[in-house]
Amino acid sequence: MMNNASIELPNESFILPKEIAMWPPAWHFWLTLGVLICVILVSTWLFYKRHTSRRYRHEALKLLINIDEHTSDSELIRLSLESIRRTLITEKKESLASLPTEALLLRLDQQSKTKKYAFSSISSCLAHGLYRPDTNLSSEQRQQIVTITRTWIRKHHA
């Protein structure tokens, strides 16, 4: 004998509670969401501020990228020194930028953390190249000047 009737429980309202709604979430959800949004906004603002404050580096590197084999040696030296001095002036180091070229390159080498890309290896070319009428640099020297200048612009902490 099969009975199709369901069993009735005497205290059904206590045994089977109503569903608990998923919305609105607990109070700490809103606190966590607010903190997360604040962190994202502040980090975005700081990244943008850092990017705009270092824009001078990108502009100086663009000058050096446009150098090719048709650029004269004196023009290469002038662009290199000009980029270094503009970078120092942008960083509010006018006293350092106003030093004579030899003293400037020596001071930059002293402040540099990497000795691999030191200006001392090319200081005679940079210091006196503009004032010689017959400045002739080898392709290796030209490449060294560009590489060392670009590395210094990217990694300096004036």
PDB file of C-alpha atoms in Angstrom:
ATOM      1  CA  MET A   1       0.000   0.000   0.000  1.00  0.00           C
ATOM      2  CA  MET A   2       1.491   3.103  -1.192  1.00  0.00           C
ATOM      3  CA  ASN A   3       0.612   6.317   0.361  1.00  0.00           C
ATOM      4  CA  ASN A   4       1.201   9.358  -1.829  1.00  0.00           C
ATOM      5  CA  ALA A   5       0.502  11.867   0.879  1.00  0.00           C
ATOM      6  CA  SER A   6       3.417  13.820   2.285  1.00  0.00           C
ATOM      7  CA  ILE A   7       4.189  13.756   5.914  1.00  0.00           C
ATOM      8  CA  GLU A   8       3.114  16.879   7.736  1.00  0.00           C
ATOM      9  CA  LEU A   9       5.505  18.136  10.350  1.00  0.00           C
ATOM     10  CA  PRO A  10       3.997  19.835  13.372  1.00  0.00           C
ATOM     11  CA  ASN A  11       6.584  22.734  13.613  1.00  0.00           C
ATOM     12  CA  GLU A  12       7.297  23.397   9.970  1.00  0.00           C
ATOM     13  CA  SER A  13       7.837  27.147  10.403  1.00  0.00           C
ATOM     14  CA  PHE A  14      10.682  26.534  12.844  1.00  0.00           C
ATOM     15  CA  ILE A  15      12.341  23.763  10.931  1.00  0.00           C
ATOM     16  CA  LEU A  16      12.357  25.415   7.486  1.00  0.00           C
ATOM     17  CA  PRO A  17      13.239  29.102   7.828  1.00  0.00           C
ATOM     18  CA  LYS A  18      12.719  31.661   5.090  1.00  0.00           C
ATOM     19  CA  GLU A  19      15.527  32.218   2.619  1.00  0.00           C
ATOM     20  CA  ILE A  20      18.215  34.668   3.630  1.00  0.00           C
ATOM     21  CA  ALA A  21      18.583  37.395   1.010  1.00  0.00           C
ATOM     22  CA  MET A  22      21.980  37.862  -0.686  1.00  0.00           C
ATOM     23  CA  TRP A  23      21.453  41.608  -1.025  1.00  0.00           C
ATOM     24  CA  PRO A  24      22.370  43.916   0.624  1.00  0.00           C
ATOM     25  CA  PRO A  25      25.671  42.415   1.698  1.00  0.00           C
ATOM     26  CA  ALA A  26      27.185  42.812   5.135  1.00  0.00           C
ATOM     27  CA  TRP A  27      28.449  46.229   6.284  1.00  0.00           C
ATOM     28  CA  HIS A  28      32.137  45.275   5.936  1.00  0.00           C
ATOM     29  CA  PHE A  29      31.594  44.604   2.230  1.00  0.00           C
ATOM     30  CA  TRP A  30      30.968  48.318   1.668  1.00  0.00           C
ATOM     31  CA  LEU A  31      33.967  49.265   3.771  1.00  0.00           C
ATOM     32  CA  THR A  32      36.221  46.906   1.808  1.00  0.00           C
ATOM     33  CA  LEU A  33      34.830  48.138  -1.516  1.00  0.00           C
ATOM     34  CA  GLY A  34      35.385  51.780  -0.484  1.00  0.00           C
ATOM     35  CA  VAL A  35      38.968  51.123   0.575  1.00  0.00           C
ATOM     36  CA  LEU A  36      39.669  49.239  -2.657  1.00  0.00           C
ATOM     37  CA  ILE A  37      38.282  52.079  -4.782  1.00  0.00           C
ATOM     38  CA  CYS A  38      40.329  54.639  -2.808  1.00  0.00           C
ATOM     39  CA  VAL A  39      43.517  52.601  -3.257  1.00  0.00           C
ATOM     40  CA  ILE A  40      42.911  52.301  -7.002  1.00  0.00           C
ATOM     41  CA  LEU A  41      42.234  56.036  -7.371  1.00  0.00           C
ATOM     42  CA  VAL A  42      45.268  57.091  -5.306  1.00  0.00           C
ATOM     43  CA  SER A  43      47.626  54.683  -7.090  1.00  0.00           C
ATOM     44  CA  THR A  44      46.343  55.876 -10.486  1.00  0.00           C
ATOM     45  CA  TRP A  45      46.862  59.497  -9.466  1.00  0.00           C
ATOM     46  CA  LEU A  46      50.390  58.786  -8.170  1.00  0.00           C
ATOM     47  CA  PHE A  47      51.298  56.877 -11.343  1.00  0.00           C
ATOM     48  CA  TYR A  48      50.050  59.747 -13.513  1.00  0.00           C
ATOM     49  CA  LYS A  49      51.913  62.308 -11.405  1.00  0.00           C
ATOM     50  CA  ARG A  50      55.129  60.270 -11.622  1.00  0.00           C
ATOM     51  CA  HIS A  51      54.710  59.818 -15.374  1.00  0.00           C
ATOM     52  CA  THR A  52      54.194  63.525 -16.013  1.00  0.00           C
ATOM     53  CA  SER A  53      57.080  64.519 -13.751  1.00  0.00           C
ATOM     54  CA  ARG A  54      59.410  62.270 -15.752  1.00  0.00           C
ATOM     55  CA  ARG A  55      58.223  63.425 -19.168  1.00  0.00           C
ATOM     56  CA  TYR A  56      61.495  65.306 -19.679  1.00  0.00           C
ATOM     57  CA  ARG A  57      63.296  61.965 -19.861  1.00  0.00           C
ATOM     58  CA  HIS A  58      61.173  60.847 -22.791  1.00  0.00           C
ATOM     59  CA  GLU A  59      61.763  64.124 -24.594  1.00  0.00           C
ATOM     60  CA  ALA A  60      65.528  63.919 -24.045  1.00  0.00           C
ATOM     61  CA  LEU A  61      65.608  60.335 -25.272  1.00  0.00           C
ATOM     62  CA  LYS A  62      63.672  61.314 -28.408  1.00  0.00           C
ATOM     63  CA  LEU A  63      66.444  63.775 -29.268  1.00  0.00           C
ATOM     64  CA  LEU A  64      69.023  61.009 -29.045  1.00  0.00           C
ATOM     65  CA  ILE A  65      66.950  58.482 -30.997  1.00  0.00           C
ATOM     66  CA  ASN A  66      66.872  60.769 -34.039  1.00  0.00           C
ATOM     67  CA  ILE A  67      70.661  60.644 -34.336  1.00  0.00           C
ATOM     68  CA  ASP A  68      71.860  58.708 -37.356  1.00  0.00           C
ATOM     69  CA  GLU A  69      75.102  58.251 -39.268  1.00  0.00           C
ATOM     70  CA  HIS A  70      74.537  61.504 -41.181  1.00  0.00           C
ATOM     71  CA  THR A  71      74.629  63.574 -38.003  1.00  0.00           C
ATOM     72  CA  SER A  72      77.969  65.310 -37.667  1.00  0.00           C
ATOM     73  CA  ASP A  73      80.251  64.441 -34.767  1.00  0.00           C
ATOM     74  CA  SER A  74      80.067  67.930 -33.269  1.00  0.00           C
ATOM     75  CA  GLU A  75      76.265  67.857 -33.530  1.00  0.00           C
ATOM     76  CA  LEU A  76      76.205  64.498 -31.735  1.00  0.00           C
ATOM     77  CA  ILE A  77      78.364  65.849 -28.917  1.00  0.00           C
ATOM     78  CA  ARG A  78      76.264  69.010 -28.681  1.00  0.00           C
ATOM     79  CA  LEU A  79      73.016  67.016 -28.483  1.00  0.00           C
ATOM     80  CA  SER A  80      74.461  64.723 -25.848  1.00  0.00           C
ATOM     81  CA  LEU A  81      75.666  67.558 -23.613  1.00  0.00           C
ATOM     82  CA  GLU A  82      72.490  69.549 -24.192  1.00  0.00           C
ATOM     83  CA  SER A  83      70.341  66.584 -23.171  1.00  0.00           C
ATOM     84  CA  ILE A  84      72.356  66.078 -19.998  1.00  0.00           C
ATOM     85  CA  ARG A  85      72.186  69.747 -19.040  1.00  0.00           C
ATOM     86  CA  ARG A  86      68.464  70.045 -19.823  1.00  0.00           C
ATOM     87  CA  THR A  87      67.788  67.002 -17.687  1.00  0.00           C
ATOM     88  CA  LEU A  88      69.723  68.525 -14.790  1.00  0.00           C
ATOM     89  CA  ILE A  89      67.915  71.853 -15.133  1.00  0.00           C
ATOM     90  CA  THR A  90      64.555  70.087 -15.172  1.00  0.00           C
ATOM     91  CA  GLU A  91      65.538  68.340 -11.949  1.00  0.00           C
ATOM     92  CA  LYS A  92      66.342  71.802 -10.485  1.00  0.00           C
ATOM     93  CA  LYS A  93      70.101  71.171 -10.406  1.00  0.00           C
ATOM     94  CA  GLU A  94      71.122  74.420 -12.112  1.00  0.00           C
ATOM     95  CA  SER A  95      74.359  74.660 -10.139  1.00  0.00           C
ATOM     96  CA  LEU A  96      75.415  71.239 -11.392  1.00  0.00           C
ATOM     97  CA  ALA A  97      74.336  71.990 -14.967  1.00  0.00           C
ATOM     98  CA  SER A  98      76.360  75.221 -15.004  1.00  0.00           C
ATOM     99  CA  LEU A  99      79.653  73.466 -14.279  1.00  0.00           C
ATOM    100  CA  PRO A 100      82.279  73.263 -17.029  1.00  0.00           C
ATOM    101  CA  THR A 101      81.918  70.105 -19.085  1.00  0.00           C
ATOM    102  CA  GLU A 102      84.908  68.249 -17.599  1.00  0.00           C
ATOM    103  CA  ALA A 103      83.841  69.009 -14.022  1.00  0.00           C
ATOM    104  CA  LEU A 104      80.248  68.100 -14.844  1.00  0.00           C
ATOM    105  CA  LEU A 105      81.198  64.707 -16.300  1.00  0.00           C
ATOM    106  CA  LEU A 106      83.461  63.985 -13.321  1.00  0.00           C
ATOM    107  CA  ARG A 107      80.654  64.856 -10.871  1.00  0.00           C
ATOM    108  CA  LEU A 108      78.153  62.717 -12.784  1.00  0.00           C
ATOM    109  CA  ASP A 109      80.553  59.771 -12.639  1.00  0.00           C
ATOM    110  CA  GLN A 110      80.939  60.240  -8.883  1.00  0.00           C
ATOM    111  CA  GLN A 111      77.161  60.264  -8.392  1.00  0.00           C
ATOM    112  CA  SER A 112      76.571  57.319 -10.703  1.00  0.00           C
ATOM    113  CA  LYS A 113      75.855  53.907  -9.247  1.00  0.00           C
ATOM    114  CA  THR A 114      76.875  52.004 -12.376  1.00  0.00           C
ATOM    115  CA  LYS A 115      80.505  52.235 -13.360  1.00  0.00           C
ATOM    116  CA  LYS A 116      79.916  50.312 -16.569  1.00  0.00           C
ATOM    117  CA  TYR A 117      78.366  53.354 -18.221  1.00  0.00           C
ATOM    118  CA  ALA A 118      80.679  56.031 -16.869  1.00  0.00           C
ATOM    119  CA  PHE A 119      81.402  59.248 -18.724  1.00  0.00           C
ATOM    120  CA  SER A 120      85.112  58.900 -17.947  1.00  0.00           C
ATOM    121  CA  SER A 121      85.580  56.605 -20.958  1.00  0.00           C
ATOM    122  CA  ILE A 122      84.354  59.313 -23.338  1.00  0.00           C
ATOM    123  CA  SER A 123      85.043  62.478 -21.336  1.00  0.00           C
ATOM    124  CA  SER A 124      87.820  63.717 -23.646  1.00  0.00           C
ATOM    125  CA  CYS A 125      85.515  63.414 -26.673  1.00  0.00           C
ATOM    126  CA  LEU A 126      82.649  65.187 -24.932  1.00  0.00           C
ATOM    127  CA  ALA A 127      84.695  67.841 -23.160  1.00  0.00           C
ATOM    128  CA  HIS A 128      86.816  68.972 -26.102  1.00  0.00           C
ATOM    129  CA  GLY A 129      84.956  67.714 -29.167  1.00  0.00           C
ATOM    130  CA  LEU A 130      82.878  70.833 -29.644  1.00  0.00           C
ATOM    131  CA  TYR A 131      85.932  73.085 -29.705  1.00  0.00           C
ATOM    132  CA  ARG A 132      88.000  71.137 -32.217  1.00  0.00           C
ATOM    133  CA  PRO A 133      87.499  71.996 -35.867  1.00  0.00           C
ATOM    134  CA  ASP A 134      88.294  68.449 -36.995  1.00  0.00           C
ATOM    135  CA  THR A 135      86.296  66.299 -34.595  1.00  0.00           C
ATOM    136  CA  ASN A 136      86.384  62.768 -35.945  1.00  0.00           C
ATOM    137  CA  LEU A 137      84.746  60.057 -33.899  1.00  0.00           C
ATOM    138  CA  SER A 138      84.796  56.415 -34.754  1.00  0.00           C
ATOM    139  CA  SER A 139      81.486  54.597 -35.007  1.00  0.00           C
ATOM    140  CA  GLU A 140      82.291  52.863 -31.716  1.00  0.00           C
ATOM    141  CA  GLN A 141      82.849  56.207 -29.975  1.00  0.00           C
ATOM    142  CA  ARG A 142      79.619  57.576 -31.429  1.00  0.00           C
ATOM    143  CA  GLN A 143      77.749  54.527 -30.182  1.00  0.00           C
ATOM    144  CA  GLN A 144      79.355  54.842 -26.735  1.00  0.00           C
ATOM    145  CA  ILE A 145      78.350  58.496 -26.457  1.00  0.00           C
ATOM    146  CA  VAL A 146      74.734  57.740 -27.348  1.00  0.00           C
ATOM    147  CA  THR A 147      74.563  54.651 -25.124  1.00  0.00           C
ATOM    148  CA  ILE A 148      76.108  56.286 -22.060  1.00  0.00           C
ATOM    149  CA  THR A 149      74.003  59.423 -22.429  1.00  0.00           C
ATOM    150  CA  ARG A 150      70.776  57.461 -22.863  1.00  0.00           C
ATOM    151  CA  THR A 151      71.614  55.209 -19.921  1.00  0.00           C
ATOM    152  CA  TRP A 152      72.362  58.189 -17.692  1.00  0.00           C
ATOM    153  CA  ILE A 153      69.113  59.923 -18.667  1.00  0.00           C
ATOM    154  CA  ARG A 154      67.090  56.798 -17.900  1.00  0.00           C
ATOM    155  CA  LYS A 155      68.795  55.920 -14.614  1.00  0.00           C
ATOM    156  CA  HIS A 156      69.954  59.181 -13.085  1.00  0.00           C
ATOM    157  CA  HIS A 157      68.767  60.410  -9.736  1.00  0.00           C
ATOM    158  CA  ALA A 158      70.017  63.957  -9.822  1.00  0.00           C
TER     159      ALA A 158
END
